[in-house]
Amino acid sequence: MVSAIKAAIGDAVLTFMWVFVSSTLGLVTSAITKALDLHLVSYNGLDYPSIIITTLLIFVLVFIFTIIGNALGGASFNPTGNASFYAAGLGSDTLFSMALRFPAQALGAVGGALAIMEVMPPKYRHMIIGPSLKVDLHTGAVAEGVLTFVITFAVLFIMIRGPRSEMVKTWMMAMSTVPLIIAGSTYTGPSMNPALWS
């Protein structure tokens, strides 16, 4: 009981921090590409410098947040990851701990979103708008379902069958996440995690 409550509190704190920090990825990527004078470089309509910089930023963030999560006793910012690991029989979660962790992560996400909206300067608020449906409802739901399945499968495969090095695992997760976000951008904007691409 106590460990489940600790895990839920850790999840709420980590999710708050993740939503707050990851909501600035678009702004930070834009600032870096402009500082390096790469904002006009593209090929076949794809902005490769921004994709590479975003992938590197996601790698760094996930690596840092993994360390913080471990320091918080195994806290997580991703409810889909918790559910998939529980369904696969991995980890020490019980149904009770999952029932505490999901609402804690939701509260942390709401808190992080409200906090970033308070501190973000008005001229940059357009960069943290989150997802929006760009196709009909059914197509968007199917796209999100397929993309979520693929990223969950990829993460499970990387974590279970992937390399032993945590750094390489984190790099592989970043490399598999960004292409799926780009693929989903024509359907619902930032796919799978609204806080990820703002």
GROMACS .gro file of C-alpha atoms in nm, residues 73-191:
model
  119
   73GLY     CA    1   1.171   0.481  -0.692
   74GLY     CA    2   1.074   0.379  -1.045
   75ALA     CA    3   0.840   0.668  -1.126
   76SER     CA    4   0.707   0.697  -1.481
   77PHE     CA    5   0.552   0.976  -1.689
   78ASN     CA    6   0.387   0.746  -1.944
   79PRO     CA    7   0.066   0.563  -1.850
   80THR     CA    8   0.077   0.362  -2.172
   81GLY     CA    9   0.416   0.226  -2.073
   82ASN     CA   10   0.286   0.133  -1.728
   83ALA     CA   11  -0.015  -0.046  -1.875
   84SER     CA   12   0.187  -0.233  -2.137
   85PHE     CA   13   0.449  -0.349  -1.887
   86TYR     CA   14   0.173  -0.458  -1.649
   87ALA     CA   15  -0.007  -0.647  -1.928
   88ALA     CA   16   0.321  -0.816  -2.027
   89GLY     CA   17   0.373  -0.924  -1.666
   90LEU     CA   18   0.684  -0.711  -1.621
   91GLY     CA   19   0.753  -0.498  -1.317
   92SER     CA   20   0.612  -0.506  -0.968
   93ASP     CA   21   0.285  -0.321  -1.027
   94THR     CA   22  -0.044  -0.460  -0.904
   95LEU     CA   23  -0.392  -0.368  -1.018
   96PHE     CA   24  -0.423  -0.150  -0.708
   97SER     CA   25  -0.099   0.037  -0.775
   98MET     CA   26  -0.204   0.091  -1.136
   99ALA     CA   27  -0.538   0.231  -1.015
  100LEU     CA   28  -0.341   0.486  -0.812
  101ARG     CA   29  -0.074   0.563  -1.070
  102PHE     CA   30  -0.303   0.647  -1.365
  103PRO     CA   31  -0.493   0.930  -1.189
  104ALA     CA   32  -0.167   1.057  -1.039
  105GLN     CA   33  -0.013   1.079  -1.385
  106ALA     CA   34  -0.323   1.256  -1.518
  107LEU     CA   35  -0.308   1.511  -1.236
  108GLY     CA   36   0.064   1.564  -1.295
  109ALA     CA   37   0.003   1.619  -1.667
  110VAL     CA   38  -0.273   1.872  -1.602
  111GLY     CA   39  -0.053   2.053  -1.352
  112GLY     CA   40   0.239   2.063  -1.594
  113ALA     CA   41   0.021   2.193  -1.877
  114LEU     CA   42  -0.126   2.466  -1.657
  115ALA     CA   43   0.217   2.562  -1.526
  116ILE     CA   44   0.375   2.595  -1.871
  117MET     CA   45   0.083   2.808  -1.988
  118GLU     CA   46   0.143   3.042  -1.694
  119VAL     CA   47   0.515   3.091  -1.749
  120MET     CA   48   0.537   3.082  -2.130
  121PRO     CA   49   0.566   3.433  -2.275
  122PRO     CA   50   0.258   3.527  -2.481
  123LYS     CA   51   0.452   3.555  -2.809
  124TYR     CA   52   0.548   3.184  -2.784
  125ARG     CA   53   0.216   3.040  -2.664
  126HIS     CA   54   0.119   2.944  -3.018
  127MET     CA   55   0.403   2.690  -3.007
  128ILE     CA   56   0.246   2.488  -2.723
  129ILE     CA   57  -0.102   2.430  -2.860
  130GLY     CA   58  -0.096   2.049  -2.857
  131PRO     CA   59  -0.285   1.812  -3.086
  132SER     CA   60  -0.575   1.896  -3.313
  133LEU     CA   61  -0.780   1.666  -3.531
  134LYS     CA   62  -0.689   1.727  -3.897
  135VAL     CA   63  -0.900   1.445  -4.043
  136ASP     CA   64  -1.241   1.297  -3.966
  137LEU     CA   65  -1.290   1.146  -3.619
  138HIS     CA   66  -1.273   0.780  -3.725
  139THR     CA   67  -0.956   0.823  -3.929
  140GLY     CA   68  -0.792   1.013  -3.643
  141ALA     CA   69  -0.888   0.746  -3.391
  142VAL     CA   70  -0.754   0.467  -3.612
  143ALA     CA   71  -0.431   0.660  -3.679
  144GLU     CA   72  -0.376   0.723  -3.308
  145GLY     CA   73  -0.453   0.360  -3.224
  146VAL     CA   74  -0.211   0.224  -3.483
  147LEU     CA   75   0.065   0.470  -3.392
  148THR     CA   76   0.021   0.402  -3.019
  149PHE     CA   77   0.035   0.027  -3.080
  150VAL     CA   78   0.351   0.059  -3.289
  151ILE     CA   79   0.535   0.281  -3.039
  152THR     CA   80   0.428   0.062  -2.746
  153PHE     CA   81   0.544  -0.249  -2.929
  154ALA     CA   82   0.873  -0.082  -3.021
  155VAL     CA   83   0.938   0.031  -2.663
  156LEU     CA   84   0.853  -0.313  -2.522
  157PHE     CA   85   1.079  -0.478  -2.779
  158ILE     CA   86   1.364  -0.235  -2.706
  159MET     CA   87   1.329  -0.278  -2.330
  160ILE     CA   88   1.293  -0.659  -2.333
  161ARG     CA   89   1.505  -0.771  -2.630
  162GLY     CA   90   1.714  -0.463  -2.694
  163PRO     CA   91   2.070  -0.385  -2.598
  164ARG     CA   92   2.187  -0.391  -2.236
  165SER     CA   93   2.308  -0.033  -2.235
  166GLU     CA   94   2.051   0.211  -2.099
  167MET     CA   95   2.193   0.486  -2.316
  168VAL     CA   96   2.155   0.282  -2.635
  169LYS     CA   97   1.802   0.181  -2.534
  170THR     CA   98   1.713   0.547  -2.479
  171TRP     CA   99   1.862   0.643  -2.818
  172MET     CA  100   1.664   0.367  -2.989
  173MET     CA  101   1.342   0.486  -2.822
  174ALA     CA  102   1.405   0.843  -2.937
  175MET     CA  103   1.481   0.720  -3.290
  176SER     CA  104   1.157   0.519  -3.301
  177THR     CA  105   0.940   0.790  -3.146
  178VAL     CA  106   1.020   1.084  -3.375
  179PRO     CA  107   0.931   0.913  -3.708
  180LEU     CA  108   0.598   0.803  -3.561
  181ILE     CA  109   0.525   1.156  -3.442
  182ILE     CA  110   0.601   1.284  -3.792
  183ALA     CA  111   0.379   1.014  -3.945
  184GLY     CA  112   0.093   1.109  -3.715
  185SER     CA  113   0.130   1.483  -3.764
  186THR     CA  114  -0.090   1.481  -4.074
  187TYR     CA  115  -0.372   1.318  -3.874
  188THR     CA  116  -0.374   1.462  -3.525
  189GLY     CA  117  -0.071   1.682  -3.485
  190PRO     CA  118   0.150   1.556  -3.204
  191SER     CA  119   0.067   1.189  -3.201
   0.00000   0.00000   0.00000
